[in-house]
Amino acid sequence: LQWSSPPEAIERFKSQEIWFAPPQFYELCRLCNFSSLRELHKFSSGRALEGCERWMPVMLTASDGYIQLLPGDELYPEDPDYTGEKNIIMSTDKKVEDLMKEGSIFHRIVIKNINSLAVYVNIQAKYKHMNPLMINTDYSDYNSKL
């Protein structure tokens, strides 16, 4: 077991020394906004009573990867399948790069493969929360429209 700061953990993920599932990667990117535990504590104490939002990521399968859509993203469904009973499958023949170039309102995690994740967010976080830093582990550049 080794302690790592959020930026160090992301670097270890990039070098494939460790692995994180997309939600944990997203939260590590959010923690990168704080340079110290004191800063994080001050922020969390200040926004603790603001409220929170339940999220259900929705997976969009593209021809060369996946996009995990989060609330606020322009492709996020109006009525997500929270229980799995509807068995809704979102897929497209388009490539991830094309979907990123066509889009303009992002709250998503792009997954090219198990070791290649990227967070893209250009919406305002609710409840005075902090958006994650947009970190890309495979160095593709979809930032031109951000």
XYZ file of N, CA, C and O in Angstrom:
584
model
N 0.841 -1.169 0.000
C 0.000 0.000 0.000
C 0.892 1.239 0.000
O 1.828 1.326 0.785
N 0.575 2.178 -0.900
C 1.370 3.400 -0.991
C 0.452 4.606 -1.054
O -0.511 4.622 -1.820
N 0.731 5.611 -0.232
C -0.042 6.839 -0.247
C 0.405 7.683 -1.428
O 1.593 7.817 -1.703
N -0.546 8.253 -2.135
C -0.256 9.153 -3.249
C -1.207 10.329 -3.186
O -2.379 10.178 -2.840
N -0.715 11.490 -3.559
C -1.600 12.642 -3.713
C -2.446 12.385 -4.965
O -2.099 11.532 -5.793
N -3.562 13.101 -5.146
C -4.354 12.889 -6.363
C -3.548 13.042 -7.662
O -3.631 12.168 -8.526
N -2.727 14.100 -7.824
C -1.938 14.177 -9.063
C -0.952 13.008 -9.217
O -0.760 12.496 -10.320
N -0.368 12.575 -8.105
C 0.550 11.429 -8.168
C -0.200 10.160 -8.547
O 0.295 9.355 -9.341
N -1.393 9.974 -7.991
C -2.184 8.785 -8.323
C -2.552 8.776 -9.801
O -2.504 7.727 -10.452
N -2.891 9.937 -10.343
C -3.215 10.009 -11.770
C -1.989 9.691 -12.615
O -2.080 8.993 -13.631
N -0.827 10.175 -12.209
C 0.408 9.843 -12.934
C 0.687 8.337 -12.877
O 1.113 7.742 -13.862
N 0.436 7.729 -11.735
C 0.624 6.280 -11.599
C -0.380 5.532 -12.482
O -0.074 4.484 -13.040
N -1.586 6.069 -12.617
C -2.582 5.491 -13.514
C -2.107 5.606 -14.965
O -2.189 4.650 -15.733
N -1.611 6.785 -15.345
C -1.121 7.002 -16.713
C -0.013 6.019 -17.070
O 0.057 5.534 -18.194
N 0.852 5.722 -16.103
C 1.965 4.793 -16.356
C 1.549 3.333 -16.178
O 2.379 2.437 -16.258
N 0.264 3.113 -15.931
C -0.338 1.784 -15.768
C 0.209 1.026 -14.555
O 0.172 -0.190 -14.498
N 0.686 1.779 -13.588
C 1.159 1.190 -12.338
C -0.025 0.792 -11.456
O 0.050 -0.171 -10.704
N -1.111 1.587 -11.545
C -2.337 1.300 -10.822
C -3.508 1.560 -11.769
O -3.338 2.142 -12.842
N -4.705 1.128 -11.359
C -5.892 1.333 -12.191
C -7.031 1.857 -11.344
O -7.176 1.488 -10.177
N -7.828 2.744 -11.932
C -9.029 3.273 -11.302
C -10.200 3.112 -12.249
O -10.056 3.301 -13.459
N -11.366 2.811 -11.705
C -12.591 2.825 -12.493
C -12.929 4.285 -12.809
O -12.479 5.195 -12.109
N -13.710 4.525 -13.858
C -14.025 5.915 -14.245
C -14.557 6.799 -13.123
O -14.110 7.957 -13.012
N -15.469 6.341 -12.248
C -15.926 7.262 -11.185
C -14.810 7.695 -10.237
O -14.761 8.852 -9.822
N -13.900 6.802 -9.914
C -12.787 7.144 -9.032
C -11.806 8.077 -9.754
O -11.266 9.008 -9.147
N -11.585 7.840 -11.046
C -10.729 8.731 -11.832
C -11.327 10.141 -11.840
O -10.616 11.135 -11.650
N -12.639 10.237 -12.047
C -13.340 11.520 -12.048
C -13.115 12.244 -10.718
O -12.792 13.435 -10.692
N -13.298 11.527 -9.607
C -13.139 12.154 -8.298
C -11.691 12.560 -8.030
O -11.442 13.600 -7.416
N -10.730 11.772 -8.492
C -9.325 12.178 -8.346
C -9.063 13.463 -9.131
O -8.345 14.341 -8.660
N -9.665 13.578 -10.316
C -9.524 14.810 -11.102
C -10.150 15.984 -10.364
O -9.654 17.110 -10.434
N -11.224 15.738 -9.649
C -11.857 16.802 -8.858
C -10.964 17.183 -7.675
O -10.811 18.355 -7.349
N -10.356 16.198 -7.039
C -9.467 16.475 -5.907
C -8.209 17.235 -6.319
O -7.583 17.906 -5.488
N -7.844 17.159 -7.598
C -6.662 17.887 -8.086
C -6.830 19.400 -7.997
O -5.866 20.147 -8.151
N -8.028 19.881 -7.739
C -8.265 21.311 -7.554
C -7.709 21.838 -6.234
O -7.637 23.046 -6.044
N -7.342 20.945 -5.342
C -6.923 21.348 -4.000
C -5.468 20.963 -3.778
O -5.079 19.818 -3.991
N -4.690 21.920 -3.316
C -3.263 21.658 -3.113
C -2.943 21.113 -1.734
O -1.825 20.675 -1.484
N -3.946 21.137 -0.835
C -3.687 20.629 0.509
C -4.989 20.087 1.103
O -6.089 20.428 0.659
N -4.833 19.279 2.112
C -5.989 18.757 2.834
C -6.746 19.907 3.507
O -7.969 19.907 3.558
N -6.020 20.890 3.973
C -6.640 22.061 4.608
C -7.552 22.791 3.614
O -8.670 23.180 3.952
N -7.088 22.959 2.383
C -7.888 23.600 1.340
C -9.156 22.795 1.037
O -10.237 23.346 0.896
N -9.002 21.483 0.931
C -10.145 20.603 0.682
C -11.146 20.679 1.838
O -12.349 20.774 1.612
N -10.656 20.661 3.050
C -11.525 20.732 4.218
C -12.283 22.054 4.246
O -13.493 22.088 4.510
N -11.604 23.146 3.954
C -12.250 24.460 3.931
C -13.355 24.472 2.876
O -14.469 24.938 3.137
N -13.062 23.957 1.688
C -14.059 23.912 0.625
C -15.251 23.041 1.027
O -16.401 23.453 0.908
N -14.980 21.837 1.513
C -16.070 20.911 1.836
C -16.919 21.423 3.001
O -18.133 21.250 3.007
N -16.307 22.074 3.954
C -17.072 22.652 5.069
C -17.967 23.778 4.580
O -19.102 23.923 5.034
N -17.476 24.558 3.632
C -18.233 25.679 3.115
C -19.409 25.289 2.245
O -20.398 26.005 2.150
N -19.346 24.160 1.582
C -20.440 23.770 0.687
C -21.254 22.595 1.213
O -22.181 22.138 0.555
N -20.984 22.145 2.418
C -21.631 20.948 2.966
C -23.152 21.042 3.012
O -23.838 20.043 2.806
N -23.690 22.204 3.257
C -25.139 22.349 3.384
C -25.826 22.732 2.072
O -27.025 22.954 2.045
N -25.076 22.804 0.986
C -25.632 23.227 -0.303
C -26.501 22.156 -0.954
O -27.337 22.464 -1.778
N -26.260 20.902 -0.639
C -27.022 19.819 -1.248
C -26.134 18.950 -2.121
O -24.951 19.218 -2.301
N -26.739 17.921 -2.632
C -26.001 17.021 -3.516
C -26.969 16.470 -4.556
O -28.178 16.621 -4.452
N -26.413 15.815 -5.536
C -27.192 15.303 -6.654
C -26.818 13.842 -6.876
O -25.638 13.496 -6.861
N -27.816 12.997 -7.078
C -27.549 11.596 -7.391
C -27.276 11.503 -8.894
O -28.022 12.025 -9.703
N -26.194 10.840 -9.235
C -25.821 10.688 -10.637
C -25.968 9.246 -11.071
O -25.701 8.317 -10.310
N -26.332 9.082 -12.300
C -26.349 7.776 -12.932
C -25.626 7.926 -14.257
O -26.154 8.519 -15.197
N -24.377 7.469 -14.345
C -23.688 7.547 -15.630
C -24.423 6.694 -16.665
O -24.961 5.635 -16.345
N -24.450 7.171 -17.883
C -25.068 6.443 -18.989
C -23.985 6.190 -20.024
O -23.306 7.121 -20.464
N -23.811 4.935 -20.399
C -22.756 4.558 -21.321
C -23.234 4.681 -22.763
O -24.270 4.131 -23.125
N -22.465 5.409 -23.561
C -22.683 5.513 -24.995
C -21.540 4.767 -25.671
O -20.376 5.116 -25.489
N -21.879 3.725 -26.436
C -20.864 2.940 -27.138
C -20.635 3.549 -28.507
O -21.568 3.691 -29.301
N -19.396 3.925 -28.798
C -19.002 4.444 -30.109
C -18.243 3.342 -30.837
O -17.962 2.280 -30.276
N -17.875 3.601 -32.094
C -17.206 2.559 -32.879
C -15.802 2.247 -32.360
O -15.297 1.150 -32.572
N -15.175 3.200 -31.657
C -13.796 2.985 -31.205
C -13.603 3.242 -29.711
O -12.494 3.466 -29.257
N -14.676 3.227 -28.944
C -14.556 3.453 -27.508
C -15.911 3.708 -26.890
O -16.949 3.375 -27.467
N -15.889 4.310 -25.717
C -17.110 4.558 -24.956
C -17.079 5.979 -24.414
O -16.012 6.530 -24.159
N -18.264 6.518 -24.199
C -18.379 7.787 -23.503
C -19.363 7.582 -22.362
O -20.497 7.163 -22.582
N -18.879 7.844 -21.165
C -19.748 7.766 -19.997
C -20.355 9.154 -19.813
O -19.667 10.109 -19.450
N -21.643 9.262 -20.119
C -22.352 10.538 -20.059
C -22.840 10.788 -18.641
O -23.321 9.879 -17.979
N -22.713 12.040 -18.198
C -23.133 12.432 -16.864
C -24.170 13.549 -16.970
O -24.254 14.224 -18.005
N -24.977 13.761 -15.926
C -26.016 14.787 -15.993
C -25.473 16.142 -16.440
O -24.415 16.579 -15.994
N -26.213 16.771 -17.342
C -25.812 18.062 -17.888
C -25.184 17.959 -19.255
O -25.168 18.928 -20.015
N -24.655 16.783 -19.612
C -24.084 16.585 -20.946
C -25.218 16.637 -21.971
O -26.326 16.152 -21.715
N -24.935 17.193 -23.148
C -25.977 17.334 -24.163
C -26.521 15.998 -24.662
O -27.638 15.947 -25.171
N -25.775 14.924 -24.501
C -26.239 13.601 -24.947
C -26.878 12.784 -23.821
O -27.369 11.681 -24.060
N -26.864 13.322 -22.605
C -27.438 12.601 -21.472
C -28.954 12.491 -21.659
O -29.627 13.481 -21.950
N -29.522 11.284 -21.499
C -30.967 11.122 -21.721
C -31.808 11.867 -20.680
O -31.388 12.031 -19.536
N -32.993 12.302 -21.111
C -33.906 13.004 -20.199
C -34.382 12.097 -19.076
O -34.600 12.541 -17.960
N -34.566 10.811 -19.383
C -35.086 9.859 -18.412
C -34.152 8.645 -18.350
O -34.426 7.611 -18.948
N -33.032 8.772 -17.625
C -32.080 7.652 -17.586
C -32.687 6.410 -16.931
O -33.584 6.509 -16.101
N -32.193 5.269 -17.315
C -32.673 3.984 -16.810
C -31.952 3.662 -15.496
O -30.954 2.963 -15.477
N -32.466 4.197 -14.379
C -31.819 4.033 -13.077
C -31.815 2.585 -12.588
O -30.956 2.189 -11.828
N -32.790 1.791 -13.009
C -32.922 0.436 -12.470
C -32.407 -0.650 -13.405
O -32.220 -1.784 -12.995
N -32.210 -0.339 -14.675
C -31.794 -1.343 -15.645
C -32.956 -2.129 -16.217
O -32.766 -3.011 -17.046
N -34.155 -1.808 -15.802
C -35.335 -2.538 -16.267
C -35.697 -2.224 -17.717
O -36.251 -3.055 -18.421
N -35.384 -1.017 -18.172
C -35.729 -0.618 -19.543
C -34.764 -1.215 -20.567
O -35.066 -1.275 -21.744
N -33.581 -1.601 -20.099
C -32.558 -2.203 -20.958
C -32.251 -1.333 -22.171
O -32.210 -1.807 -23.307
N -32.064 -0.042 -21.930
C -31.750 0.910 -22.998
C -30.264 0.821 -23.315
O -29.418 0.897 -22.432
N -29.968 0.653 -24.592
C -28.574 0.592 -25.042
C -28.336 1.773 -25.970
O -29.012 1.920 -26.987
N -27.409 2.639 -25.583
C -27.065 3.777 -26.426
C -25.800 3.433 -27.197
O -24.779 3.104 -26.594
N -25.889 3.496 -28.536
C -24.706 3.211 -29.339
C -24.768 4.008 -30.640
O -25.829 4.473 -31.063
N -23.609 4.155 -31.251
C -23.488 4.865 -32.519
C -22.341 4.256 -33.315
O -21.430 3.656 -32.744
N -22.398 4.434 -34.622
C -21.307 3.995 -35.495
C -20.209 5.049 -35.590
O -19.168 4.808 -36.192
N -20.443 6.211 -35.000
C -19.466 7.292 -35.047
C -18.279 6.984 -34.148
O -18.388 6.224 -33.191
N -17.155 7.630 -34.453
C -15.975 7.530 -33.605
C -16.080 8.540 -32.469
O -16.766 9.556 -32.580
N -15.374 8.256 -31.397
C -15.354 9.152 -30.244
C -14.922 10.552 -30.680
O -15.535 11.551 -30.302
N -13.887 10.638 -31.483
C -13.371 11.931 -31.942
C -14.460 12.737 -32.650
O -14.607 13.946 -32.430
N -15.263 12.091 -33.486
C -16.337 12.785 -34.193
C -17.407 13.279 -33.223
O -17.910 14.399 -33.354
N -17.757 12.442 -32.254
C -18.741 12.851 -31.250
C -18.243 14.055 -30.445
O -19.022 14.947 -30.108
N -16.959 14.084 -30.163
C -16.390 15.197 -29.415
C -16.366 16.472 -30.265
O -16.641 17.555 -29.763
N -16.055 16.343 -31.543
C -16.021 17.520 -32.414
C -17.415 18.082 -32.658
O -17.588 19.289 -32.807
N -18.416 17.219 -32.707
C -19.788 17.649 -32.951
C -20.427 18.275 -31.722
O -21.365 19.058 -31.833
N -19.948 17.929 -30.554
C -20.573 18.362 -29.315
C -20.109 19.718 -28.842
O -19.080 20.237 -29.282
N -20.882 20.281 -27.911
C -20.480 21.562 -27.336
C -20.747 21.655 -25.829
O -20.165 22.489 -25.160
N -21.619 20.810 -25.294
C -21.926 20.837 -23.856
C -21.519 19.489 -23.277
O -22.174 18.476 -23.503
N -20.413 19.500 -22.533
C -19.818 18.257 -22.075
C -19.848 18.097 -20.562
O -19.525 19.011 -19.817
N -20.194 16.890 -20.149
C -19.984 16.387 -18.795
C -19.845 14.886 -18.987
O -20.820 14.143 -18.897
N -18.624 14.448 -19.309
C -18.434 13.072 -19.738
C -17.025 12.578 -19.459
O -16.103 13.346 -19.283
N -16.936 11.258 -19.456
C -15.654 10.578 -19.365
C -15.513 9.762 -20.638
O -16.361 8.918 -20.948
N -14.459 10.034 -21.390
C -14.183 9.290 -22.615
C -13.286 8.115 -22.264
O -12.262 8.282 -21.606
N -13.695 6.938 -22.725
C -12.958 5.715 -22.419
C -12.540 5.071 -23.739
O -13.378 4.532 -24.462
N -11.258 5.161 -24.054
C -10.749 4.517 -25.275
C -10.439 3.048 -24.999
O -10.655 2.194 -25.826
N -9.878 2.778 -23.838
C -9.633 1.409 -23.379
C -9.464 1.472 -21.865
O -9.569 2.539 -21.277
N -9.200 0.360 -21.257
C -9.163 0.270 -19.790
C -8.140 1.220 -19.156
O -8.303 1.660 -18.028
N -7.085 1.574 -19.894
C -6.052 2.460 -19.363
C -6.077 3.848 -19.982
O -5.128 4.605 -19.822
N -7.113 4.171 -20.720
C -7.180 5.454 -21.395
C -8.504 6.140 -21.073
O -9.531 5.831 -21.662
N -8.466 7.054 -20.121
C -9.642 7.806 -19.702
C -9.372 9.295 -19.865
O -8.235 9.744 -19.735
N -10.431 10.044 -20.135
C -10.320 11.502 -20.210
C -11.615 12.105 -19.694
O -12.699 11.626 -20.021
N -11.494 13.140 -18.892
C -12.648 13.830 -18.340
C -12.817 15.144 -19.095
O -11.863 15.905 -19.251
N -14.040 15.396 -19.559
C -14.369 16.639 -20.255
C -15.602 17.246 -19.601
O -16.662 16.621 -19.571
N -15.448 18.460 -19.070
C -16.553 19.142 -18.400
C -16.491 20.620 -18.758
O -15.466 21.264 -18.543
N -17.583 21.139 -19.298
C -17.651 22.586 -19.516
C -18.995 23.144 -19.060
O -19.440 24.176 -19.531
N -19.628 22.446 -18.130
C -20.875 22.925 -17.538
C -20.582 23.431 -16.128
O -19.556 23.080 -15.538
N -21.482 24.221 -15.603
C -21.344 24.709 -14.229
C -21.784 23.606 -13.270
O -22.871 23.049 -13.411
N -20.948 23.281 -12.316
C -21.298 22.278 -11.309
C -22.426 22.802 -10.433
O -22.477 23.988 -10.104
N -23.329 21.916 -10.052
C -24.440 22.292 -9.180
C -23.994 22.316 -7.722
O -22.998 21.701 -7.353
N -24.786 23.003 -6.904
C -24.612 23.027 -5.453
C -23.238 23.526 -5.017
O -22.656 23.034 -4.053
N -22.717 24.480 -5.770
C -21.401 25.075 -5.478
C -20.292 24.037 -5.412
O -19.320 24.182 -4.665
N -20.470 22.973 -6.181
C -19.437 21.940 -6.192
C -18.317 22.349 -7.123
O -18.399 23.349 -7.819
N -17.269 21.582 -7.129
C -16.084 21.853 -7.925
C -16.055 20.886 -9.100
O -16.203 19.679 -8.899
N -15.873 21.409 -10.311
C -15.695 20.532 -11.464
C -14.322 19.884 -11.397
O -13.378 20.467 -10.850
N -14.192 18.707 -11.972
C -12.868 18.083 -12.022
C -11.970 18.819 -13.001
O -12.459 19.475 -13.927
N -10.674 18.738 -12.796
C -9.752 19.209 -13.818
C -9.889 18.265 -15.000
O -10.068 17.054 -14.820
N -9.834 18.805 -16.195
C -9.959 17.954 -17.375
C -8.602 17.318 -17.657
O -7.673 17.978 -18.111
N -8.518 16.049 -17.346
C -7.273 15.302 -17.487
C -7.500 14.177 -18.485
O -8.508 13.490 -18.440
N -6.548 14.021 -19.379
C -6.628 13.025 -20.436
C -5.416 12.114 -20.313
O -4.288 12.594 -20.327
N -5.627 10.819 -20.213
C -4.504 9.903 -20.033
C -3.925 9.378 -21.335
O -2.911 8.707 -21.322
N -4.575 9.678 -22.485
C -3.998 9.178 -23.740
C -3.526 10.297 -24.657
O -3.095 10.051 -25.767
N -3.612 11.540 -24.210
C -3.085 12.704 -24.899
C -3.804 13.041 -26.202
O -3.306 13.792 -27.011
N -4.998 12.484 -26.453
C -5.816 12.946 -27.562
C -6.289 14.348 -27.213
O -6.492 14.664 -26.054
N -6.485 15.175 -28.224
C -6.902 16.539 -27.951
C -8.278 16.792 -28.542
O -8.421 16.962 -29.733
N -9.291 16.808 -27.685
C -10.633 17.143 -28.116
C -11.038 18.507 -27.562
O -12.196 18.827 -27.485
N -10.066 19.302 -27.145
C -10.354 20.560 -26.467
C -10.687 21.702 -27.403
O -11.024 22.781 -26.949
N -10.607 21.523 -28.702
C -10.757 22.628 -29.627
C -12.096 23.326 -29.500
O -12.205 24.503 -29.781
N -13.153 22.620 -29.097
C -14.465 23.237 -28.973
C -14.823 23.553 -27.529
O -15.931 23.969 -27.248
N -13.922 23.315 -26.601
C -14.242 23.569 -25.192
C -14.120 25.030 -24.913
O -13.412 25.703 -24.567
